[in-house]
mmCIF file of C-alpha atoms in Angstrom:
data_model
loop_
_atom_site.group_PDB
_atom_site.id
_atom_site.type_symbol
_atom_site.label_atom_id
_atom_site.label_comp_id
_atom_site.label_asym_id
_atom_site.label_seq_id
_atom_site.Cartn_x
_atom_site.Cartn_y
_atom_site.Cartn_z
ATOM 1 C CA MET A 213 -147.727 5.859 37.381
ATOM 2 C CA ALA A 214 -149.462 8.918 35.565
ATOM 3 C CA GLN A 215 -152.566 10.897 34.295
ATOM 4 C CA LEU A 216 -154.016 9.771 30.723
ATOM 5 C CA THR A 217 -157.034 12.136 28.568
ATOM 6 C CA PHE A 218 -158.530 9.372 27.084
ATOM 7 C CA THR A 219 -162.051 10.989 24.566
ATOM 8 C CA LEU A 220 -164.508 8.589 22.694
ATOM 9 C CA ILE A 221 -165.525 10.594 19.875
ATOM 10 C CA GLN A 222 -169.487 8.443 18.816
ATOM 11 C CA SER A 223 -170.443 9.084 15.536
ATOM 12 C CA ASP A 224 -172.553 8.334 12.573
ATOM 13 C CA LEU A 225 -171.134 7.210 9.705
ATOM 14 C CA HIS A 226 -171.473 8.241 6.383
ATOM 15 C CA TRP A 227 -172.222 5.251 4.344
ATOM 16 C CA GLU A 228 -168.040 4.914 2.313
ATOM 17 C CA ASP A 229 -167.438 7.665 1.508
ATOM 18 C CA LYS A 230 -164.410 9.788 2.748
ATOM 19 C CA ALA A 231 -164.424 12.804 2.309
ATOM 20 C CA LYS A 232 -167.849 13.552 4.309
ATOM 21 C CA ASN A 233 -166.525 11.504 6.889
ATOM 22 C CA LEU A 234 -162.899 12.925 7.676
ATOM 23 C CA ALA A 235 -164.837 17.043 6.860
ATOM 24 C CA ILE A 236 -167.008 15.414 10.150
ATOM 25 C CA PHE A 237 -164.735 14.582 12.684
ATOM 26 C CA GLN A 238 -162.241 16.517 11.807
ATOM 27 C CA GLU A 239 -164.761 19.748 12.731
ATOM 28 C CA LYS A 240 -166.139 17.222 15.759
ATOM 29 C CA ILE A 241 -161.841 16.572 16.807
ATOM 30 C CA HIS A 242 -161.715 20.641 16.731
ATOM 31 C CA ALA A 243 -164.725 21.659 18.852
ATOM 32 C CA ILE A 244 -163.424 19.191 21.717
ATOM 33 C CA LEU A 245 -163.069 21.921 25.079
ATOM 34 C CA GLY A 246 -160.279 21.238 26.873
ATOM 35 C CA LYS A 247 -157.226 18.227 26.994
ATOM 36 C CA LYS A 248 -156.568 16.435 24.319
ATOM 37 C CA GLN A 249 -153.760 13.821 25.055
ATOM 38 C CA VAL A 250 -155.999 10.671 23.202
ATOM 39 C CA VAL A 251 -158.580 10.846 21.141
ATOM 40 C CA ILE A 252 -160.020 7.553 19.684
ATOM 41 C CA LEU A 253 -162.273 7.393 16.133
ATOM 42 C CA PRO A 254 -164.436 3.820 15.418
ATOM 43 C CA GLU A 255 -164.081 1.038 13.463
ATOM 44 C CA MET A 256 -163.752 1.944 9.963
ATOM 45 C CA PHE A 257 -164.309 5.760 10.442
ATOM 46 C CA SER A 258 -163.612 7.032 6.934
ATOM 47 C CA THR A 259 -166.095 4.488 5.340
ATOM 48 C CA GLY A 260 -168.318 2.458 7.681
ATOM 49 C CA PHE A 261 -168.296 -1.208 8.334
ATOM 50 C CA SER A 262 -167.324 -1.998 4.375
ATOM 51 C CA MET A 263 -166.972 -5.551 2.347
ATOM 52 C CA GLN A 264 -165.561 -3.738 -0.547
ATOM 53 C CA PRO A 265 -161.614 -2.791 0.289
ATOM 54 C CA LYS A 266 -161.517 -3.501 -3.714
ATOM 55 C CA LYS A 267 -163.207 -0.038 -3.755
ATOM 56 C CA LEU A 268 -162.048 1.643 -0.914
ATOM 57 C CA ALA A 269 -158.708 0.486 0.576
ATOM 58 C CA GLU A 270 -155.878 2.905 1.092
ATOM 59 C CA SER A 271 -151.634 2.790 1.270
ATOM 60 C CA MET A 272 -150.551 3.615 4.163
ATOM 61 C CA ALA A 273 -149.219 6.727 1.579
ATOM 62 C CA GLY A 274 -153.573 7.462 1.664
ATOM 63 C CA GLU A 275 -155.775 10.233 2.297
ATOM 64 C CA THR A 276 -157.292 8.638 4.879
ATOM 65 C CA VAL A 277 -153.914 8.514 6.795
ATOM 66 C CA ALA A 278 -152.254 11.384 5.268
ATOM 67 C CA TRP A 279 -156.015 13.664 7.078
ATOM 68 C CA MET A 280 -155.323 11.032 10.639
ATOM 69 C CA LYS A 281 -150.808 12.942 10.323
ATOM 70 C CA ARG A 282 -152.230 15.911 9.765
ATOM 71 C CA ILE A 283 -154.858 16.370 12.744
ATOM 72 C CA ALA A 284 -152.907 14.263 14.863
ATOM 73 C CA LEU A 285 -149.786 17.263 14.332
ATOM 74 C CA GLU A 286 -152.196 19.633 14.707
ATOM 75 C CA GLU A 287 -154.070 19.140 17.513
ATOM 76 C CA LYS A 288 -151.030 17.169 19.238
ATOM 77 C CA ILE A 289 -153.008 14.114 19.584
ATOM 78 C CA ILE A 290 -152.571 10.385 19.703
ATOM 79 C CA LEU A 291 -155.136 10.453 17.278
ATOM 80 C CA CYS A 292 -156.447 6.671 16.489
ATOM 81 C CA GLY A 293 -159.274 4.334 14.756
ATOM 82 C CA SER A 294 -159.239 1.766 12.284
ATOM 83 C CA VAL A 295 -158.708 2.822 8.414
ATOM 84 C CA ILE A 296 -158.864 -0.270 5.415
ATOM 85 C CA ILE A 297 -155.556 -0.060 4.037
ATOM 86 C CA GLU A 298 -154.216 -2.136 1.603
ATOM 87 C CA GLU A 299 -149.867 -3.475 2.145
ATOM 88 C CA THR A 300 -148.803 -6.095 -0.267
ATOM 89 C CA LYS A 301 -151.623 -6.674 -2.358
ATOM 90 C CA LYS A 302 -153.460 -7.941 0.481
ATOM 91 C CA TYR A 303 -156.477 -5.933 2.203
ATOM 92 C CA TYR A 304 -156.440 -5.679 6.170
ATOM 93 C CA ASN A 305 -159.422 -3.924 8.718
ATOM 94 C CA ARG A 306 -156.278 -1.924 10.146
ATOM 95 C CA PHE A 307 -155.963 0.043 13.933
ATOM 96 C CA LEU A 308 -153.824 3.150 13.461
ATOM 97 C CA TRP A 309 -152.457 4.410 16.708
ATOM 98 C CA VAL A 310 -150.901 8.604 15.759
ATOM 99 C CA LEU A 311 -148.915 10.729 17.328
ATOM 100 C CA PRO A 312 -147.802 13.946 16.545
ATOM 101 C CA SER A 313 -144.362 13.064 15.074
ATOM 102 C CA GLY A 314 -146.027 10.993 13.038
ATOM 103 C CA GLU A 315 -144.913 8.375 14.077
ATOM 104 C CA ILE A 316 -147.021 6.125 13.591
ATOM 105 C CA GLN A 317 -147.713 2.299 15.468
ATOM 106 C CA HIS A 318 -150.618 -0.054 14.010
ATOM 107 C CA TYR A 319 -152.087 -3.722 14.560
ATOM 108 C CA ASP A 320 -154.080 -5.720 11.725
ATOM 109 C CA LYS A 321 -157.883 -6.927 12.989
ATOM 110 C CA ARG A 322 -156.806 -10.599 13.792
ATOM 111 C CA HIS A 323 -160.906 -12.379 14.517
ATOM 112 C CA LEU A 324 -162.647 -10.855 11.119
ATOM 113 C CA PHE A 325 -165.911 -12.125 11.394
ATOM 114 C CA SER A 326 -166.652 -14.524 9.563
ATOM 115 C CA TYR A 327 -171.113 -13.716 9.644
ATOM 116 C CA ALA A 328 -170.143 -10.428 6.814
ATOM 117 C CA ASP A 329 -167.443 -12.666 4.841
ATOM 118 C CA GLU A 330 -164.589 -10.443 5.967
ATOM 119 C CA ASP A 331 -161.967 -13.495 5.997
ATOM 120 C CA ASN A 332 -162.773 -13.543 1.830
ATOM 121 C CA GLU A 333 -162.182 -9.760 1.939
ATOM 122 C CA PHE A 334 -159.336 -8.972 4.733
ATOM 123 C CA THR A 335 -156.339 -10.811 5.459
ATOM 124 C CA ALA A 336 -155.814 -11.465 9.234
ATOM 125 C CA GLY A 337 -153.635 -9.744 11.507
ATOM 126 C CA ASP A 338 -151.293 -12.104 13.138
ATOM 127 C CA ARG A 339 -149.959 -9.993 16.052
ATOM 128 C CA ARG A 340 -150.988 -8.815 19.379
ATOM 129 C CA VAL A 341 -149.978 -4.895 19.323
ATOM 130 C CA ILE A 342 -149.215 -3.197 22.844
ATOM 131 C CA VAL A 343 -148.199 1.279 22.199
ATOM 132 C CA GLN A 344 -146.979 3.102 24.686
ATOM 133 C CA VAL A 345 -147.894 6.754 26.547
ATOM 134 C CA ASN A 346 -147.050 8.080 29.432
ATOM 135 C CA GLY A 347 -145.563 6.140 31.896
ATOM 136 C CA TRP A 348 -149.784 3.374 30.152
ATOM 137 C CA ARG A 349 -149.056 0.497 28.185
ATOM 138 C CA ILE A 350 -152.395 0.090 25.951
ATOM 139 C CA LEU A 351 -153.555 -3.490 23.920
ATOM 140 C CA LEU A 352 -154.944 -2.070 20.680
ATOM 141 C CA GLN A 353 -158.234 -4.464 19.814
ATOM 142 C CA VAL A 354 -160.927 -4.213 17.195
ATOM 143 C CA CYS A 355 -164.677 -5.478 17.057
ATOM 144 C CA TYR A 356 -165.571 -8.913 17.087
ATOM 145 C CA ASP A 357 -161.761 -9.752 18.532
ATOM 146 C CA LEU A 358 -163.880 -8.817 21.797
ATOM 147 C CA ARG A 359 -165.441 -12.515 21.739
ATOM 148 C CA PHE A 360 -161.937 -13.902 22.202
ATOM 149 C CA PRO A 361 -161.059 -12.977 25.080
ATOM 150 C CA VAL A 362 -157.965 -15.877 24.818
ATOM 151 C CA TYR A 363 -156.516 -12.744 22.698
ATOM 152 C CA ALA A 364 -156.338 -10.364 25.279
ATOM 153 C CA ARG A 365 -155.439 -12.608 28.330
ATOM 154 C CA GLN A 366 -152.893 -10.978 29.961
ATOM 155 C CA GLN A 367 -149.475 -12.605 29.455
ATOM 156 C CA ASN A 368 -148.548 -11.775 32.586
ATOM 157 C CA SER A 369 -149.298 -9.888 35.586
ATOM 158 C CA ASP A 370 -148.542 -6.440 34.211
ATOM 159 C CA GLU A 371 -148.654 -6.527 30.660
ATOM 160 C CA TYR A 372 -151.172 -3.858 30.648
ATOM 161 C CA ASP A 373 -153.638 -1.075 31.982
ATOM 162 C CA ALA A 374 -155.777 -0.685 29.548
ATOM 163 C CA ILE A 375 -157.620 -1.874 26.193
ATOM 164 C CA LEU A 376 -159.299 0.133 24.007
ATOM 165 C CA TYR A 377 -161.667 -1.545 21.258
ATOM 166 C CA VAL A 378 -163.466 0.007 17.764
ATOM 167 C CA ALA A 379 -166.100 -1.318 16.678
ATOM 168 C CA ASN A 380 -168.603 -1.509 14.432
ATOM 169 C CA TRP A 381 -170.707 -3.265 16.710
ATOM 170 C CA PRO A 382 -174.465 -3.749 15.655
ATOM 171 C CA GLU A 383 -177.634 -2.684 17.939
ATOM 172 C CA LYS A 384 -179.677 -6.082 17.877
ATOM 173 C CA ARG A 385 -175.984 -7.276 19.715
ATOM 174 C CA ILE A 386 -175.147 -4.183 22.258
ATOM 175 C CA ASP A 387 -175.691 -6.705 25.096
ATOM 176 C CA ALA A 388 -172.728 -8.455 24.825
ATOM 177 C CA TRP A 389 -171.438 -5.471 23.548
ATOM 178 C CA ASP A 390 -171.495 -4.646 27.030
ATOM 179 C CA THR A 391 -171.228 -7.502 28.722
ATOM 180 C CA LEU A 392 -168.085 -8.449 27.427
ATOM 181 C CA LEU A 393 -166.086 -5.363 27.394
ATOM 182 C CA LYS A 394 -167.095 -5.646 31.454
ATOM 183 C CA ALA A 395 -165.935 -8.613 31.654
ATOM 184 C CA ARG A 396 -162.714 -8.324 29.843
ATOM 185 C CA ALA A 397 -162.001 -5.042 32.619
ATOM 186 C CA ILE A 398 -162.905 -7.344 36.390
ATOM 187 C CA GLU A 399 -160.061 -10.503 34.168
ATOM 188 C CA ASN A 400 -157.597 -8.342 33.032
ATOM 189 C CA GLN A 401 -158.307 -5.823 36.203
ATOM 190 C CA CYS A 402 -157.449 -2.732 34.192
ATOM 191 C CA PHE A 403 -159.183 -0.531 32.616
ATOM 192 C CA THR A 404 -161.219 -1.172 29.143
ATOM 193 C CA ILE A 405 -162.729 1.287 26.570
ATOM 194 C CA GLY A 406 -165.135 0.685 23.457
ATOM 195 C CA VAL A 407 -165.535 2.964 21.265
ATOM 196 C CA ASN A 408 -168.801 2.246 18.651
ATOM 197 C CA ARG A 409 -170.480 4.079 16.119
ATOM 198 C CA VAL A 410 -174.716 4.637 16.426
ATOM 199 C CA GLY A 411 -177.387 5.171 12.270
ATOM 200 C CA LEU A 412 -177.255 3.199 10.193
ATOM 201 C CA ASP A 413 -175.070 1.497 7.640
ATOM 202 C CA GLY A 414 -174.972 0.610 3.608
ATOM 203 C CA ASN A 415 -176.491 -2.312 4.770
ATOM 204 C CA LYS A 416 -179.275 -1.840 6.622
ATOM 205 C CA PHE A 417 -177.586 -2.523 10.067
ATOM 206 C CA GLU A 418 -178.566 0.050 13.035
ATOM 207 C CA HIS A 419 -176.089 1.235 15.696
ATOM 208 C CA ASN A 420 -177.231 2.155 18.802
ATOM 209 C CA GLY A 421 -173.598 3.192 20.244
ATOM 210 C CA SER A 422 -172.717 1.997 23.679
ATOM 211 C CA SER A 423 -169.039 3.774 23.949
ATOM 212 C CA SER A 424 -168.439 2.776 27.036
ATOM 213 C CA ILE A 425 -165.342 2.884 29.522
ATOM 214 C CA TYR A 426 -164.632 0.069 32.838
ATOM 215 C CA ASN A 427 -162.747 0.819 35.159
ATOM 216 C CA SER A 428 -160.503 -1.461 36.096
ATOM 217 C CA MET A 429 -162.856 -3.311 38.959
ATOM 218 C CA GLY A 430 -165.429 -3.660 35.945
ATOM 219 C CA GLU A 431 -168.075 -0.566 37.004
ATOM 220 C CA CYS A 432 -168.778 1.274 34.289
ATOM 221 C CA LEU A 433 -167.606 4.683 34.757
ATOM 222 C CA HIS A 434 -168.892 6.022 31.383
ATOM 223 C CA ASN A 435 -171.909 4.748 28.430
ATOM 224 C CA ALA A 436 -172.697 6.339 25.441
ATOM 225 C CA LYS A 437 -176.115 4.402 24.089
ATOM 226 C CA GLY A 438 -178.291 5.939 20.742
ATOM 227 C CA ARG A 439 -177.089 8.754 20.379
ATOM 228 C CA GLU A 440 -174.196 11.099 18.925
ATOM 229 C CA ASP A 441 -171.167 11.611 21.790
ATOM 230 C CA VAL A 442 -167.944 13.226 22.454
ATOM 231 C CA PHE A 443 -166.942 12.612 26.050
ATOM 232 C CA SER A 444 -163.543 12.944 27.506
ATOM 233 C CA ILE A 445 -162.277 11.806 30.823
ATOM 234 C CA ILE A 446 -159.028 11.534 32.876
ATOM 235 C CA LEU A 447 -157.850 7.775 34.213
ATOM 236 C CA ASP A 448 -155.035 7.332 36.517
ATOM 237 C CA ASN A 449 -153.496 3.681 36.189
ATOM 238 C CA ILE A 450 -151.758 4.213 39.266
ATOM 239 C CA GLU A 451 -155.408 2.595 40.860
ATOM 240 C CA VAL A 452 -154.603 -0.568 37.710
ATOM 241 C CA SER A 453 -151.616 -1.243 40.243
ATOM 242 C CA GLU A 454 -153.654 -0.605 43.216
ATOM 243 C CA THR A 455 -155.447 -2.866 41.753
ATOM 244 C CA ARG A 456 -153.890 -6.110 40.975
ATOM 245 C CA ALA A 457 -152.225 -4.923 44.569
ATOM 246 C CA LYS A 458 -155.465 -5.357 46.256
ATOM 247 C CA LEU A 459 -156.497 -8.277 44.558
ATOM 248 C CA PRO A 460 -153.158 -10.553 43.229
ATOM 249 C CA PHE A 461 -155.448 -12.902 41.296
ATOM 250 C CA GLN A 462 -154.027 -12.967 38.488
ATOM 251 C CA LYS A 463 -150.631 -14.464 39.895
ATOM 252 C CA ASP A 464 -153.697 -17.983 39.910
ATOM 253 C CA LYS A 465 -154.330 -17.728 36.054
ATOM 254 C CA ASP A 466 -153.424 -20.241 34.280
ATOM 255 C CA GLN A 467 -150.201 -20.729 32.320
ATOM 256 C CA PHE A 468 -150.657 -21.215 28.305
ATOM 257 C CA THR A 469 -148.685 -20.285 25.359
ATOM 258 C CA LEU A 470 -151.135 -18.318 22.128
#
């Protein structure tokens, strides 16, 4: 079991302006005090939640991915967040997990937000992704995935230690965000971390953040609502093992194949 430091960056985003967003996040990352290990940015952090992939998409050799690799190397951190990526003539809302070595793992958003036509502009991912670092196993998820608990459900009693959601979740539905993050923590007996944005987007939707961390009992360890925020917390995954040993609810779960 091991400790790991997570830093959540809750920021306003400049609509479809990669240069400004990357400059702002670079400044915020450089200013983080203390130990930095995993730094988490929101969904589509370089553009905002835009349905213009033809205009904004990059390849995996593009400027935003190159920026993430450079920052991860300079700061000796794992840097993660989602970006609009074009690959094989398809567009993906891709959650990138970038190591200081330059190695990248990625998860393509499975549940596309049809209410905003995301399903018409992007291609859904077809696989769950669990990354590993320092003895931790972390399930990567993006925004709307939060509404679909079966996809996040542990396939065995000890599959992962934490779920990480990055989002552009609007203020008008923020109660659902708060409630579902807590529910995912309780039902999977794991840490659940959600990183959202603040501010008005290009479609005039207001966001008030509520980036949060819940422990394996569903207790809120941090919530940032209504403001920009940079917050670091040290978590120990021994807590997850202890909760599952003390309260072995997972053994009674329904069996299914997704």
